[in-house]
Coordinates of C-alpha atoms and ligand atoms in Angstrom, one line a residue:
M78 CA -165.8 62.6 -48.8
R79 CA -168.0 65.1 -50.0
Q80 CA -166.3 68.6 -51.1
R81 CA -166.6 71.2 -48.6
I82 CA -168.3 73.8 -50.7
A83 CA -168.8 77.7 -50.0
V84 CA -170.8 80.4 -52.0
V85 CA -170.0 84.2 -51.7
G86 CA -173.2 86.0 -52.3
S87 CA -177.2 85.3 -52.0
G88 CA -177.9 87.3 -55.1
P89 CA -179.9 85.2 -57.9
A90 CA -176.9 83.1 -58.8
G91 CA -175.8 82.3 -55.6
L92 CA -179.4 81.0 -54.2
T93 CA -180.2 79.2 -57.7
F94 CA -176.6 77.3 -57.2
A95 CA -177.6 76.4 -53.8
R96 CA -181.2 75.5 -54.0
V97 CA -180.2 73.2 -56.7
M98 CA -177.0 71.4 -54.6
H99 CA -180.0 71.4 -52.1
R100 CA -182.3 69.4 -54.3
H101 CA -179.7 66.9 -55.2
D102 CA -179.3 66.2 -50.9
H103 CA -175.9 68.4 -51.0
A104 CA -175.0 70.8 -48.2
V105 CA -173.2 73.9 -49.0
T106 CA -172.4 77.2 -46.9
V107 CA -173.9 80.4 -48.3
F108 CA -171.9 83.6 -47.3
E109 CA -173.8 86.8 -47.2
R110 CA -172.3 90.3 -46.6
D111 CA -175.9 91.7 -45.9
P112 CA -177.4 91.2 -42.0
A113 CA -180.3 89.8 -43.5
P114 CA -182.5 88.5 -46.3
D115 CA -184.5 92.5 -46.1
A116 CA -181.8 94.5 -45.4
R117 CA -181.8 96.3 -48.4
P118 CA -184.8 97.3 -51.0
P119 CA -184.5 94.4 -53.5
G120 CA -184.6 96.6 -56.6
G121 CA -187.0 96.2 -59.2
T122 CA -189.0 93.6 -61.4
L123 CA -187.1 90.7 -63.7
D124 CA -188.3 89.0 -66.6
L125 CA -187.4 85.4 -66.2
H126 CA -186.7 84.1 -70.0
E127 CA -187.9 80.3 -70.6
E128 CA -184.6 79.3 -71.8
L129 CA -182.4 80.8 -69.2
G130 CA -184.3 81.8 -65.8
Q131 CA -187.4 79.3 -66.3
R132 CA -184.7 76.7 -67.1
A133 CA -182.9 76.7 -63.6
L134 CA -185.7 76.9 -61.7
D135 CA -187.2 74.0 -63.3
K136 CA -183.4 72.5 -62.4
A137 CA -184.4 73.5 -58.6
G138 CA -188.4 72.4 -58.9
L139 CA -189.5 75.7 -58.4
L140 CA -191.2 76.1 -61.8
A141 CA -194.6 75.9 -60.7
E142 CA -194.2 78.2 -57.7
F143 CA -192.5 80.8 -59.9
R144 CA -195.2 80.7 -62.5
A145 CA -198.2 81.2 -59.8
L146 CA -196.0 84.1 -58.8
S147 CA -195.0 86.0 -61.6
R148 CA -196.9 88.0 -63.9
P149 CA -197.0 87.7 -67.6
E150 CA -198.7 90.6 -68.0
G151 CA -195.7 92.3 -67.1
Q152 CA -194.1 92.0 -70.4
A153 CA -196.2 94.6 -72.0
M154 CA -194.4 97.3 -73.1
R155 CA -195.0 101.1 -74.2
I156 CA -192.7 103.1 -76.2
L157 CA -193.2 106.5 -76.5
A158 CA -191.3 109.6 -78.2
P159 CA -190.5 112.3 -75.8
D160 CA -193.4 114.7 -77.2
G161 CA -195.8 111.9 -75.8
T162 CA -196.4 110.8 -79.2
V163 CA -197.0 106.5 -78.8
L164 CA -195.0 105.0 -81.1
R165 CA -195.8 101.0 -80.0
D166 CA -198.3 99.6 -77.5
W167 CA -196.9 95.8 -77.7
R168 CA -199.3 93.3 -75.2
P169 CA -198.6 89.6 -74.7
R170 CA -200.7 86.8 -75.1
R171 CA -202.9 86.0 -72.0
D172 CA -200.8 82.8 -71.8
E173 CA -197.4 84.2 -72.8
Q174 CA -194.4 82.6 -70.9
A175 CA -191.5 83.6 -72.4
N176 CA -190.6 86.4 -70.4
P177 CA -192.9 86.8 -67.3
E178 CA -191.6 89.3 -64.7
I179 CA -191.1 88.8 -60.7
D180 CA -190.2 91.1 -58.0
R181 CA -186.5 90.6 -57.0
G182 CA -187.8 89.8 -53.5
Q183 CA -190.2 87.3 -54.4
L184 CA -187.5 85.4 -56.4
R185 CA -185.2 85.5 -53.4
D186 CA -187.9 84.3 -51.0
L187 CA -188.9 81.4 -53.4
L188 CA -185.1 80.5 -54.0
L189 CA -184.5 80.8 -50.0
G190 CA -186.9 78.1 -48.7
P191 CA -185.3 75.6 -46.8
L192 CA -181.5 77.1 -47.1
D193 CA -179.6 78.4 -44.3
V194 CA -177.6 81.7 -45.4
R195 CA -175.2 82.9 -42.9
W196 CA -175.9 86.3 -43.0
G197 CA -173.4 89.4 -42.1
R198 CA -170.6 87.4 -43.1
G199 CA -169.2 89.6 -45.9
V200 CA -166.1 88.2 -47.5
V201 CA -162.6 90.1 -47.9
R202 CA -160.5 88.3 -49.5
V203 CA -160.2 84.4 -51.2
L204 CA -156.9 82.4 -51.3
P205 CA -156.7 79.1 -53.5
G206 CA -153.7 76.7 -52.7
Q207 CA -153.5 76.7 -49.3
P208 CA -152.4 73.7 -47.5
D209 CA -155.9 73.6 -45.9
G210 CA -157.5 74.4 -49.6
V211 CA -158.9 77.9 -50.6
R212 CA -158.7 80.0 -47.5
V213 CA -161.6 82.6 -47.4
E214 CA -161.2 85.6 -44.9
F215 CA -164.3 87.6 -43.6
A216 CA -164.5 91.3 -42.4
D217 CA -165.2 90.2 -39.0
G218 CA -161.4 88.7 -38.8
R219 CA -162.4 85.1 -39.5
A220 CA -161.1 82.6 -41.6
E221 CA -162.6 79.1 -43.2
H222 CA -161.6 76.9 -45.5
F223 CA -163.1 75.0 -48.5
D224 CA -162.7 72.6 -51.2
L225 CA -164.5 74.8 -53.7
V226 CA -165.6 78.3 -53.5
V227 CA -168.4 79.8 -55.7
G228 CA -168.0 83.4 -56.5
A229 CA -171.7 84.3 -56.9
D230 CA -170.8 87.8 -55.4
G231 CA -172.0 90.5 -58.1
A232 CA -170.0 93.1 -59.5
W233 CA -167.3 94.3 -56.6
S234 CA -166.5 90.5 -56.4
K235 CA -164.4 89.7 -53.6
V236 CA -163.6 86.3 -54.9
R237 CA -162.7 87.7 -58.6
P238 CA -159.3 88.6 -57.9
A239 CA -158.2 84.9 -56.8
V240 CA -158.4 84.0 -60.1
S241 CA -158.9 87.8 -62.7
A242 CA -157.5 90.7 -62.7
A243 CA -160.3 92.3 -64.2
T244 CA -162.3 95.2 -63.0
P245 CA -165.8 96.6 -64.1
H246 CA -165.1 99.8 -66.2
Y247 CA -167.7 102.6 -66.6
S248 CA -169.6 102.1 -69.7
G249 CA -170.7 105.5 -70.4
V250 CA -174.1 105.4 -69.2
T251 CA -175.6 106.7 -66.1
L252 CA -178.9 105.7 -64.7
V253 CA -181.0 107.2 -61.6
E254 CA -183.6 105.1 -60.0
T255 CA -187.0 106.6 -58.5
S256 CA -190.2 104.9 -57.4
L257 CA -193.7 105.8 -57.1
D258 CA -195.9 103.2 -54.4
E259 CA -199.8 102.8 -54.4
V260 CA -199.7 104.2 -58.0
D261 CA -203.3 103.2 -59.0
T262 CA -204.9 105.2 -56.3
R263 CA -202.4 107.4 -55.7
H264 CA -201.0 108.5 -59.1
P265 CA -204.4 106.8 -61.6
A266 CA -202.8 108.9 -64.9
L267 CA -199.2 107.6 -64.2
A268 CA -200.7 104.4 -63.6
R269 CA -202.4 104.3 -67.0
L270 CA -199.3 105.7 -68.9
V271 CA -196.9 103.0 -67.8
G272 CA -199.8 100.1 -67.9
E273 CA -199.5 96.5 -67.1
G274 CA -195.8 96.1 -68.0
S275 CA -193.1 99.1 -69.0
L276 CA -192.9 102.2 -70.7
A277 CA -190.0 103.3 -72.6
V278 CA -189.4 106.7 -73.5
Y279 CA -186.2 106.7 -76.1
G280 CA -184.9 110.7 -76.7
V281 CA -181.0 111.6 -77.8
N282 CA -178.9 110.2 -75.7
R283 CA -181.2 109.9 -72.8
A284 CA -184.5 107.6 -72.1
V285 CA -186.7 107.1 -69.4
V286 CA -188.0 103.9 -68.2
A287 CA -191.0 103.0 -65.8
Q288 CA -191.9 99.0 -64.8
R289 CA -194.7 98.2 -63.0
N290 CA -193.6 95.4 -60.3
S291 CA -196.1 94.2 -57.9
G292 CA -198.6 95.7 -55.8
G293 CA -198.3 99.0 -57.5
H294 CA -195.2 99.6 -57.1
V295 CA -193.3 101.0 -59.9
K296 CA -189.8 101.6 -60.6
V297 CA -188.8 104.6 -62.8
Y298 CA -185.0 105.1 -64.1
A299 CA -183.5 107.8 -66.2
Q300 CA -180.8 106.3 -68.4
F301 CA -178.8 109.4 -70.2
R302 CA -175.0 109.1 -71.3
A303 CA -173.0 111.3 -69.2
P304 CA -169.7 111.6 -67.4
L305 CA -168.6 109.0 -64.6
D306 CA -169.0 111.9 -62.1
W307 CA -172.7 113.3 -63.4
A308 CA -173.9 114.7 -60.0
A309 CA -171.4 113.4 -57.6
D310 CA -171.3 116.7 -56.1
L311 CA -174.8 116.3 -54.9
D312 CA -176.1 114.7 -51.0
P313 CA -177.6 111.6 -52.3
G314 CA -179.8 112.0 -49.8
D315 CA -180.9 115.7 -51.3
A316 CA -183.7 114.3 -53.0
A317 CA -184.8 117.9 -55.0
A318 CA -181.7 118.6 -55.9
M319 CA -181.2 115.7 -57.9
R320 CA -185.1 116.1 -59.3
A321 CA -184.2 119.5 -60.1
R322 CA -180.9 118.2 -61.8
L323 CA -182.9 115.3 -63.6
L324 CA -185.7 117.7 -64.6
A325 CA -183.5 120.2 -66.5
L326 CA -181.8 117.2 -68.2
F327 CA -185.2 116.1 -69.8
E328 CA -186.6 119.3 -70.4
G329 CA -189.2 120.3 -73.4
W330 CA -190.0 116.4 -72.6
A331 CA -193.9 115.2 -72.2
D332 CA -195.1 116.5 -69.0
P333 CA -196.7 113.2 -68.0
V334 CA -193.2 111.6 -68.7
L335 CA -191.4 114.3 -66.4
E336 CA -194.4 113.7 -64.1
L337 CA -192.7 110.0 -63.6
L338 CA -189.4 112.1 -62.0
R339 CA -191.1 114.8 -60.2
Q340 CA -193.0 112.6 -58.1
G341 CA -190.3 109.9 -56.9
A342 CA -189.8 110.4 -53.6
E343 CA -185.8 109.1 -53.4
F344 CA -183.2 108.9 -56.2
A345 CA -180.3 106.7 -55.9
R346 CA -177.2 107.1 -58.8
R347 CA -175.8 104.3 -60.4
P348 CA -173.2 104.4 -63.1
L349 CA -173.8 101.4 -65.2
H350 CA -170.0 99.1 -64.9
V351 CA -169.2 96.4 -67.3
L352 CA -166.6 93.5 -67.8
P353 CA -164.8 93.2 -70.2
V354 CA -166.7 91.3 -73.3
A355 CA -166.0 87.7 -72.8
H356 CA -164.4 87.9 -69.8
T357 CA -162.1 84.8 -69.4
W358 CA -159.6 83.5 -67.1
T359 CA -157.0 80.7 -66.7
H360 CA -158.9 77.9 -64.5
V361 CA -157.7 78.0 -60.6
P362 CA -158.4 75.2 -59.1
G363 CA -160.8 75.4 -55.8
V364 CA -162.5 78.8 -57.4
T365 CA -164.7 79.7 -59.9
L366 CA -167.2 82.6 -60.8
L367 CA -170.9 83.0 -61.6
G368 CA -173.1 85.4 -62.5
D369 CA -172.0 89.3 -62.1
A370 CA -169.0 88.2 -60.7
A371 CA -168.0 86.6 -63.8
H372 CA -169.2 88.8 -66.4
L373 CA -170.9 92.4 -65.6
M374 CA -172.7 93.3 -68.7
P375 CA -175.6 96.2 -69.3
P376 CA -178.7 95.8 -67.6
L377 CA -181.2 94.9 -70.7
G378 CA -183.1 91.6 -69.4
A379 CA -180.1 88.8 -69.3
G380 CA -177.7 89.2 -66.4
A381 CA -180.1 87.8 -63.8
N382 CA -181.1 84.9 -66.3
L383 CA -177.6 83.9 -66.7
A384 CA -176.7 84.3 -63.2
M385 CA -179.3 81.5 -62.3
L386 CA -178.8 79.3 -65.3
E387 CA -175.3 79.1 -64.4
G388 CA -175.8 78.5 -60.7
A389 CA -178.2 75.3 -61.6
E390 CA -175.8 74.3 -64.2
L391 CA -172.2 74.1 -61.8
A392 CA -174.7 72.5 -59.3
E393 CA -176.0 70.0 -61.3
C394 CA -172.9 68.8 -62.5
L395 CA -170.9 68.7 -59.2
A396 CA -174.2 67.4 -57.9
A397 CA -173.9 64.3 -60.2
G398 CA -170.6 63.2 -58.4
P399 CA -167.6 63.6 -61.1
A400 CA -164.7 61.4 -60.8
D401 CA -162.9 64.8 -61.2
P402 CA -164.6 67.6 -59.7
D403 CA -161.9 70.3 -61.1
A404 CA -161.8 69.0 -63.9
A405 CA -166.1 69.2 -64.1
V406 CA -165.8 73.0 -63.1
R407 CA -163.2 73.4 -65.8
A408 CA -165.4 71.9 -68.3
F409 CA -168.2 74.7 -66.7
E410 CA -166.4 77.6 -67.2
G411 CA -165.7 76.7 -70.6
R412 CA -169.6 76.4 -72.1
A413 CA -170.9 79.1 -69.3
G414 CA -168.4 81.8 -70.4
A415 CA -169.2 80.6 -74.5
R416 CA -172.6 81.9 -73.6
A417 CA -171.8 85.1 -71.4
A418 CA -170.1 86.3 -74.2
R419 CA -172.3 85.9 -76.4
W420 CA -174.9 88.2 -74.3
A421 CA -172.3 90.2 -73.2
A422 CA -171.7 91.2 -77.1
L423 CA -175.4 91.6 -77.5
T424 CA -176.4 93.6 -74.3
T425 CA -173.4 95.8 -74.9
A426 CA -174.7 96.6 -78.9
G427 CA -178.3 96.9 -77.2
L428 CA -176.9 99.2 -74.6
E429 CA -175.4 101.7 -77.6
R430 CA -178.5 101.2 -79.2
L431 CA -181.2 102.4 -76.5
V432 CA -179.3 105.1 -75.3
S433 CA -178.1 106.8 -78.5
E434 CA -178.0 109.9 -80.9
D435 CA -180.7 108.5 -82.8
P436 CA -183.4 107.1 -80.8
A437 CA -185.5 105.3 -83.5
E438 CA -182.6 102.5 -83.3
A439 CA -183.8 102.0 -79.9
V440 CA -187.5 101.1 -81.6
A441 CA -185.7 99.6 -84.6
L442 CA -184.3 96.9 -81.2
F443 CA -187.6 96.6 -79.7
D444 CA -189.0 95.6 -83.2
E445 CA -185.9 93.1 -83.9
V446 CA -186.4 91.3 -80.9
H447 CA -190.4 91.3 -81.4
A448 CA -189.9 89.8 -84.4
S449 CA -187.1 87.4 -83.5
Ligands
FAD252 C1 -181.6 98.0 -63.2 C2 -181.5 96.8 -63.7 C3 -182.6 95.9 -64.5 C4 -182.1 95.2 -64.2 N1 -183.1 94.0 -64.7 C5 -182.8 92.7 -65.1 C6 -183.8 92.0 -65.7 O1 -184.5 92.2 -66.1 N2 -183.3 90.7 -65.9 C7 -182.1 89.9 -66.2 O2 -181.9 89.1 -66.2 N3 -181.3 91.1 -65.6 C8 -181.5 92.0 -65.1 N4 -180.8 92.7 -64.4 C9 -179.6 92.3 -64.4 C10 -179.3 91.4 -62.6 O3 -179.6 92.2 -61.7 C11 -177.8 90.9 -62.2 O4 -177.6 90.6 -63.3 C12 -178.2 89.8 -61.0 O5 -178.8 90.5 -60.1 C13 -176.8 88.9 -61.3 O6 -176.7 88.9 -59.9 P1 -175.8 88.0 -59.1 O7 -176.0 86.7 -58.2 O8 -174.5 87.6 -60.2 O9 -175.2 89.2 -58.1 P2 -175.9 89.8 -57.5 O10 -177.6 90.2 -57.4 O11 -175.3 91.1 -57.0 O12 -176.0 89.5 -55.7 C14 -174.7 89.3 -55.6 C15 -175.0 89.3 -53.8 O13 -173.8 88.7 -52.9 C16 -173.8 89.6 -52.0 N5 -172.3 90.3 -51.7 C17 -171.5 91.1 -52.5 N6 -170.5 90.8 -52.2 C18 -170.3 90.4 -50.9 C19 -169.3 90.2 -50.0 N7 -167.8 90.6 -50.2 N8 -169.2 89.2 -49.1 C20 -170.5 88.2 -49.2 N9 -171.4 88.3 -50.0 C21 -171.1 89.7 -50.8 C22 -174.2 91.0 -52.1 O14 -174.9 91.7 -50.7 C23 -175.3 90.3 -53.3 O15 -176.5 89.8 -52.0 C24 -180.8 94.3 -64.2 C25 -179.8 95.0 -63.6 C26 -180.3 96.4 -63.2 C27 -179.0 97.3 -62.3

């Protein structure tokens, strides 16, 4: 008899897992807390690496569709000093497919395809080792049982406590996100400043990063070292107050860079949390974790990629019909954990250099990545 498998979370990890299982004719039940796919803005663009996210899409049979949607030109990167001096202006070759960008909403829709997600089913607790399998308890008071529960429910995972006592801690860096719409027609000077891909401006312990998404939408991130409660006293809906706080923090920076912050209509404060580097757990039969639930790390272009590849790999090893599925999950956890630990160390060191006392470190990091 086939295993009863549940996936908690319909982010990149959960959907890739479910989609690869579906490709191999294995049904899994996906539970998602959001009431609908478009219940929240999907977030900024993602660059999918050839060896990680794109490999996962290949395993899902979706690589060609991804190539049709993605934006190789989005890999372009300009780096400025706070006074506006251009330090780097890198453009990819036309056929460069190493890390093309895709909007998160487009990626979600691509992965969703034929999948049947149970929307509005937030999980509150997972109890392994029950007589009827692993018990999954929902916010609506219901409960269901499965042979395997895959926790793909992100940073504040409700599945994680079933295998690990670890909780995310504050990295010391806060990010404030805003965005500009129809940038080419409404803000042509800013459109030229950002270019086809990303713009990054590095100062002492702070940075402004702007990323072009599709449809003339630009996401702007102010990043800086600050206490966890920075601007926590502000009403989250008070854009004018947050804008003023940010402009004071970046005082003296070149006017076009400040304009990116001035033109933002809404601001979201996101203190960056991380799990300990090399977070592992003692294997618990019937429960495993994927993506941010397993290894929340600084957002330096790896998290969604790892989440997707893990989803695809776990699905492939279960779909192969192993004689001992639990041993297969345990072996998967070992391999995925070792790879994630390498990336967690790299991105943790990367964040230290990108938001640091010495802005030259950020430029040096860019040069190292592009030389390799
Ligand atoms: C600003 C920023 C930029 C980034 N850029 C990149 C990038 O360019 N490339 C890259 O690879 N990574 C990037 N990342 C990291 C990436 O966003 C994450 O690593 C990735 O989304 C993790 O995927 P996931 O599926 O594990 O979790 P998530 O994307 O967090 O998805 C989890 C899902 O589970 C659902 N959920 C949560 N709790 C419950 C519950 N209790 N019950 C049911 N459902 C639940 C959520 O609603 C969500 O749909 C970035 C992150 C940030 C913050």
